[in-house]
Amino acid sequence: FDELIKTVYKDQLEKQKMDIARQNAELLALHSQINPHFLFNTLNTIYALIAVKPEQAQKAVHELSGMMRYALYDTSGMVTLKQEFDFLNNFISLMRMRMNEKRPIETTLSCNGYSDYKVAPLIFIPIIENAFKYGNTGNISNPIKIEISVNEGIVRCYTFNHFDNNNHIDKKDSGIGFANLKRRLNIIYGKDASFNVIQQDNTFQVELIINLNNNKS
């Protein structure tokens, strides 16, 4: 009987190890999808700047090099909120270069004393990319809002943007990006994360909430 218990326990342990290995492999694959997608969109921004704002394009290339260094080499494991917010601030700065200067872009990124809490790397970038991509409508009065804040270890990422129904941008990228994000959230955080999208008339809102209390530094 003791031998049977040992065999069952060993089998369960092996199954757990295989499940963990499978999830790690899937996370690695999902992570690898983000980098080419992020690089492609950022290069499009720089390409658009070269013709009209060459000096800003040079600055953008410099910022991109730092961002790619972070995305490729510093995100193999969990990162601090400060690291992720620094990356996002640089990305938002780069996106501003491409937008019409008159377009209202409201951003708030605040750690509120939780800068050392750990978060999955590049977890917010698909949401923010989406807001800039589809929020760049023909009407410069349409605002883009990006808010990420932390309260009692709960981080909330919220974006709001208008979109142009007549703009025939291929929306497959958003679908892929959000599907990737939801799968990563499910694997890493499970019930500690929620992701919601509200599309109403010509406005688009995204809210991501993650409980980071189990991922303290």
mmCIF file of C-alpha atoms in Angstrom:
data_model
loop_
_atom_site.group_PDB
_atom_site.id
_atom_site.type_symbol
_atom_site.label_atom_id
_atom_site.label_comp_id
_atom_site.label_asym_id
_atom_site.label_seq_id
_atom_site.Cartn_x
_atom_site.Cartn_y
_atom_site.Cartn_z
ATOM 1 C CA PHE A 1 0.000 0.000 0.000
ATOM 2 C CA ASP A 2 2.845 2.393 0.871
ATOM 3 C CA GLU A 3 4.454 1.667 -2.481
ATOM 4 C CA LEU A 4 1.184 2.461 -4.240
ATOM 5 C CA ILE A 5 0.939 5.819 -2.459
ATOM 6 C CA LYS A 6 4.530 6.612 -3.405
ATOM 7 C CA THR A 7 3.845 5.726 -7.046
ATOM 8 C CA VAL A 8 0.689 7.897 -7.183
ATOM 9 C CA TYR A 9 2.519 10.805 -5.529
ATOM 10 C CA LYS A 10 5.433 10.465 -7.953
ATOM 11 C CA ASP A 11 3.060 10.407 -10.943
ATOM 12 C CA GLN A 12 1.276 13.536 -9.681
ATOM 13 C CA LEU A 13 4.591 15.301 -9.177
ATOM 14 C CA GLU A 14 5.709 14.407 -12.699
ATOM 15 C CA LYS A 15 2.392 15.650 -14.107
ATOM 16 C CA GLN A 16 2.779 18.957 -12.249
ATOM 17 C CA LYS A 17 6.294 19.363 -13.614
ATOM 18 C CA MET A 18 5.054 18.686 -17.151
ATOM 19 C CA ASP A 19 2.183 21.158 -16.741
ATOM 20 C CA ILE A 20 4.578 23.859 -15.505
ATOM 21 C CA ALA A 21 7.007 23.167 -18.357
ATOM 22 C CA ARG A 22 4.158 23.352 -20.888
ATOM 23 C CA GLN A 23 2.894 26.644 -19.456
ATOM 24 C CA ASN A 24 6.401 28.129 -19.444
ATOM 25 C CA ALA A 25 6.860 27.142 -23.082
ATOM 26 C CA GLU A 26 3.520 28.716 -23.983
ATOM 27 C CA LEU A 27 4.374 31.929 -22.109
ATOM 28 C CA LEU A 28 7.692 32.106 -23.954
ATOM 29 C CA ALA A 29 5.884 31.736 -27.279
ATOM 30 C CA LEU A 30 3.318 34.391 -26.332
ATOM 31 C CA HIS A 31 6.087 36.738 -25.194
ATOM 32 C CA SER A 32 7.962 36.251 -28.460
ATOM 33 C CA GLN A 33 4.853 37.352 -30.382
ATOM 34 C CA ILE A 34 4.812 40.693 -28.574
ATOM 35 C CA ASN A 35 8.306 41.817 -29.582
ATOM 36 C CA PRO A 36 7.914 41.617 -33.389
ATOM 37 C CA HIS A 37 4.456 43.203 -33.140
ATOM 38 C CA PHE A 38 5.729 46.029 -30.953
ATOM 39 C CA LEU A 39 8.789 46.558 -33.178
ATOM 40 C CA PHE A 40 6.701 46.653 -36.362
ATOM 41 C CA ASN A 41 4.319 49.302 -34.990
ATOM 42 C CA THR A 42 7.160 51.422 -33.607
ATOM 43 C CA LEU A 43 9.091 51.299 -36.882
ATOM 44 C CA ASN A 44 5.950 52.481 -38.663
ATOM 45 C CA THR A 45 5.930 55.500 -36.372
ATOM 46 C CA ILE A 46 9.585 56.291 -37.110
ATOM 47 C CA TYR A 47 9.022 55.815 -40.850
ATOM 48 C CA ALA A 48 6.202 58.377 -40.734
ATOM 49 C CA LEU A 49 8.447 60.848 -38.883
ATOM 50 C CA ILE A 50 11.409 60.637 -41.288
ATOM 51 C CA ALA A 51 9.739 62.644 -44.048
ATOM 52 C CA VAL A 52 8.132 65.367 -41.931
ATOM 53 C CA LYS A 53 10.187 65.530 -38.719
ATOM 54 C CA PRO A 54 13.676 64.098 -39.368
ATOM 55 C CA GLU A 55 15.153 65.414 -36.102
ATOM 56 C CA GLN A 56 12.403 63.764 -34.101
ATOM 57 C CA ALA A 57 12.909 60.591 -36.125
ATOM 58 C CA GLN A 58 16.537 60.494 -34.965
ATOM 59 C CA LYS A 59 15.413 60.928 -31.365
ATOM 60 C CA ALA A 60 12.822 58.210 -31.862
ATOM 61 C CA VAL A 61 15.455 55.753 -33.107
ATOM 62 C CA HIS A 62 17.506 56.428 -29.982
ATOM 63 C CA GLU A 63 14.482 55.854 -27.744
ATOM 64 C CA LEU A 64 13.569 52.717 -29.672
ATOM 65 C CA SER A 65 17.014 51.213 -29.081
ATOM 66 C CA GLY A 66 16.548 51.554 -25.315
ATOM 67 C CA MET A 67 13.031 50.158 -25.476
ATOM 68 C CA MET A 68 14.124 47.166 -27.541
ATOM 69 C CA ARG A 69 16.970 46.495 -25.127
ATOM 70 C CA TYR A 70 14.413 46.350 -22.329
ATOM 71 C CA ALA A 71 11.960 44.215 -24.327
ATOM 72 C CA LEU A 72 14.599 41.725 -25.469
ATOM 73 C CA TYR A 73 16.947 41.416 -22.502
ATOM 74 C CA ASP A 74 15.264 42.699 -19.339
ATOM 75 C CA THR A 75 11.917 40.914 -19.513
ATOM 76 C CA SER A 76 12.815 37.250 -19.128
ATOM 77 C CA GLY A 77 11.078 37.189 -15.722
ATOM 78 C CA MET A 78 8.871 39.463 -13.668
ATOM 79 C CA VAL A 79 9.799 43.173 -13.651
ATOM 80 C CA THR A 80 9.040 45.982 -11.225
ATOM 81 C CA LEU A 81 6.247 48.436 -11.866
ATOM 82 C CA LYS A 82 8.872 51.186 -12.078
ATOM 83 C CA GLN A 83 10.678 49.363 -14.897
ATOM 84 C CA GLU A 84 7.444 48.802 -16.780
ATOM 85 C CA PHE A 85 6.248 52.377 -16.282
ATOM 86 C CA ASP A 86 9.595 53.765 -17.514
ATOM 87 C CA PHE A 87 9.208 51.657 -20.650
ATOM 88 C CA LEU A 88 5.603 52.793 -21.152
ATOM 89 C CA ASN A 89 6.481 56.462 -20.659
ATOM 90 C CA ASN A 90 9.113 56.170 -23.387
ATOM 91 C CA PHE A 91 6.649 54.424 -25.684
ATOM 92 C CA ILE A 92 3.976 57.079 -25.092
ATOM 93 C CA SER A 93 6.551 59.824 -25.727
ATOM 94 C CA LEU A 94 7.434 58.204 -29.033
ATOM 95 C CA MET A 95 3.779 57.887 -30.050
ATOM 96 C CA ARG A 96 3.181 61.560 -29.252
ATOM 97 C CA MET A 97 5.775 62.486 -31.871
ATOM 98 C CA ARG A 98 3.617 60.984 -34.589
ATOM 99 C CA MET A 99 0.303 62.444 -33.466
ATOM 100 C CA ASN A 100 -1.054 65.861 -34.307
ATOM 101 C CA GLU A 101 0.180 68.202 -31.581
ATOM 102 C CA LYS A 102 -3.351 69.543 -31.123
ATOM 103 C CA ARG A 103 -4.824 66.134 -30.292
ATOM 104 C CA PRO A 104 -5.516 65.818 -26.545
ATOM 105 C CA ILE A 105 -3.551 62.904 -25.107
ATOM 106 C CA GLU A 106 -4.200 62.491 -21.396
ATOM 107 C CA THR A 107 -1.847 60.111 -19.598
ATOM 108 C CA THR A 108 -1.473 59.221 -15.938
ATOM 109 C CA LEU A 109 0.989 56.561 -14.803
ATOM 110 C CA SER A 110 1.362 56.398 -11.048
ATOM 111 C CA CYS A 111 2.909 53.669 -8.878
ATOM 112 C CA ASN A 112 1.637 55.342 -5.672
ATOM 113 C CA GLY A 113 4.419 53.841 -3.577
ATOM 114 C CA TYR A 114 4.182 50.382 -5.154
ATOM 115 C CA SER A 115 7.083 50.826 -7.590
ATOM 116 C CA ASP A 116 8.847 47.665 -6.330
ATOM 117 C CA TYR A 117 5.843 45.399 -6.842
ATOM 118 C CA LYS A 118 6.406 42.828 -9.568
ATOM 119 C CA VAL A 119 4.344 42.584 -12.754
ATOM 120 C CA ALA A 120 4.495 40.490 -15.909
ATOM 121 C CA PRO A 121 6.595 42.370 -18.506
ATOM 122 C CA LEU A 122 4.911 44.117 -21.447
ATOM 123 C CA ILE A 123 1.490 43.262 -20.028
ATOM 124 C CA PHE A 124 0.068 46.754 -20.672
ATOM 125 C CA ILE A 125 1.603 47.469 -24.087
ATOM 126 C CA PRO A 126 -1.087 45.780 -26.263
ATOM 127 C CA ILE A 127 -3.760 47.978 -24.650
ATOM 128 C CA ILE A 128 -1.802 51.204 -25.056
ATOM 129 C CA GLU A 129 -0.744 50.356 -28.620
ATOM 130 C CA ASN A 130 -4.387 49.788 -29.488
ATOM 131 C CA ALA A 131 -5.461 53.163 -28.077
ATOM 132 C CA PHE A 132 -2.901 55.035 -30.178
ATOM 133 C CA LYS A 133 -3.479 52.994 -33.322
ATOM 134 C CA TYR A 134 -7.252 53.378 -33.476
ATOM 135 C CA GLY A 135 -7.484 56.636 -31.512
ATOM 136 C CA ASN A 136 -5.632 58.476 -34.286
ATOM 137 C CA THR A 137 -8.876 59.519 -35.997
ATOM 138 C CA GLY A 138 -9.308 62.375 -38.444
ATOM 139 C CA ASN A 139 -10.910 64.523 -35.739
ATOM 140 C CA ILE A 140 -8.115 66.089 -33.666
ATOM 141 C CA SER A 141 -10.546 66.947 -30.868
ATOM 142 C CA ASN A 142 -11.046 63.255 -30.065
ATOM 143 C CA PRO A 143 -8.996 62.549 -26.930
ATOM 144 C CA ILE A 144 -6.889 59.535 -26.089
ATOM 145 C CA LYS A 145 -6.844 58.685 -22.388
ATOM 146 C CA ILE A 146 -4.379 56.346 -20.705
ATOM 147 C CA GLU A 147 -4.484 55.782 -16.964
ATOM 148 C CA ILE A 148 -2.498 53.260 -14.929
ATOM 149 C CA SER A 149 -2.569 53.523 -11.164
ATOM 150 C CA VAL A 150 -2.074 51.297 -8.126
ATOM 151 C CA ASN A 151 -4.171 51.261 -4.982
ATOM 152 C CA GLU A 152 -3.535 48.789 -2.138
ATOM 153 C CA GLY A 153 -1.590 46.542 -4.491
ATOM 154 C CA ILE A 154 -4.324 46.507 -7.150
ATOM 155 C CA VAL A 155 -3.160 47.927 -10.488
ATOM 156 C CA ARG A 156 -5.752 49.319 -12.910
ATOM 157 C CA CYS A 157 -4.946 50.059 -16.543
ATOM 158 C CA TYR A 158 -7.634 52.006 -18.393
ATOM 159 C CA THR A 159 -7.680 53.420 -21.910
ATOM 160 C CA PHE A 160 -10.292 55.399 -23.803
ATOM 161 C CA ASN A 161 -10.287 56.407 -27.436
ATOM 162 C CA HIS A 162 -12.598 57.248 -30.294
ATOM 163 C CA PHE A 163 -12.304 55.332 -33.535
ATOM 164 C CA ASP A 164 -13.293 56.091 -37.103
ATOM 165 C CA ASN A 165 -15.886 53.649 -38.458
ATOM 166 C CA ASN A 166 -14.849 54.607 -41.988
ATOM 167 C CA ASN A 167 -11.188 53.811 -41.358
ATOM 168 C CA HIS A 168 -10.504 50.408 -42.859
ATOM 169 C CA ILE A 169 -7.477 49.564 -40.744
ATOM 170 C CA ASP A 170 -7.107 45.817 -40.448
ATOM 171 C CA LYS A 171 -8.285 45.017 -36.931
ATOM 172 C CA LYS A 172 -6.809 41.525 -36.901
ATOM 173 C CA ASP A 173 -3.750 42.852 -35.047
ATOM 174 C CA SER A 174 -5.893 44.007 -32.140
ATOM 175 C CA GLY A 175 -7.674 40.678 -31.987
ATOM 176 C CA ILE A 176 -4.382 38.796 -31.927
ATOM 177 C CA GLY A 177 -2.858 41.185 -29.399
ATOM 178 C CA PHE A 178 -5.798 40.976 -27.017
ATOM 179 C CA ALA A 179 -6.069 37.193 -27.379
ATOM 180 C CA ASN A 180 -2.369 36.948 -26.529
ATOM 181 C CA LEU A 181 -2.854 39.249 -23.548
ATOM 182 C CA LYS A 182 -5.848 37.324 -22.187
ATOM 183 C CA ARG A 183 -3.994 34.033 -22.437
ATOM 184 C CA ARG A 184 -0.956 35.453 -20.606
ATOM 185 C CA LEU A 185 -3.219 36.885 -17.911
ATOM 186 C CA ASN A 186 -4.936 33.540 -17.459
ATOM 187 C CA ILE A 187 -1.660 31.614 -17.150
ATOM 188 C CA ILE A 188 0.155 34.108 -14.912
ATOM 189 C CA TYR A 189 -2.611 35.598 -12.770
ATOM 190 C CA GLY A 190 -5.727 33.464 -13.161
ATOM 191 C CA LYS A 191 -8.526 34.911 -11.027
ATOM 192 C CA ASP A 192 -6.229 37.728 -9.841
ATOM 193 C CA ALA A 193 -6.769 39.525 -13.176
ATOM 194 C CA SER A 194 -9.778 40.807 -15.121
ATOM 195 C CA PHE A 195 -9.881 42.208 -18.641
ATOM 196 C CA ASN A 196 -12.877 44.050 -20.103
ATOM 197 C CA VAL A 197 -13.573 45.829 -23.393
ATOM 198 C CA ILE A 198 -16.500 48.197 -23.946
ATOM 199 C CA GLN A 199 -17.262 49.358 -27.482
ATOM 200 C CA GLN A 200 -20.077 51.882 -27.669
ATOM 201 C CA ASP A 201 -20.979 53.999 -30.682
ATOM 202 C CA ASN A 202 -17.546 55.196 -31.873
ATOM 203 C CA THR A 203 -15.722 54.925 -28.554
ATOM 204 C CA PHE A 204 -13.545 52.115 -27.242
ATOM 205 C CA GLN A 205 -12.675 51.506 -23.596
ATOM 206 C CA VAL A 206 -10.386 48.877 -22.140
ATOM 207 C CA GLU A 207 -9.892 48.080 -18.463
ATOM 208 C CA LEU A 208 -7.328 45.681 -17.045
ATOM 209 C CA ILE A 209 -7.177 45.035 -13.299
ATOM 210 C CA ILE A 210 -4.495 42.889 -11.663
ATOM 211 C CA ASN A 211 -4.028 42.034 -8.004
ATOM 212 C CA LEU A 212 -0.256 42.293 -7.473
ATOM 213 C CA ASN A 213 -0.272 41.451 -3.788
ATOM 214 C CA ASN A 214 0.955 37.943 -4.557
ATOM 215 C CA ASN A 215 3.866 39.322 -6.594
ATOM 216 C CA LYS A 216 5.608 41.649 -4.161
ATOM 217 C CA SER A 217 9.357 42.167 -4.453
#
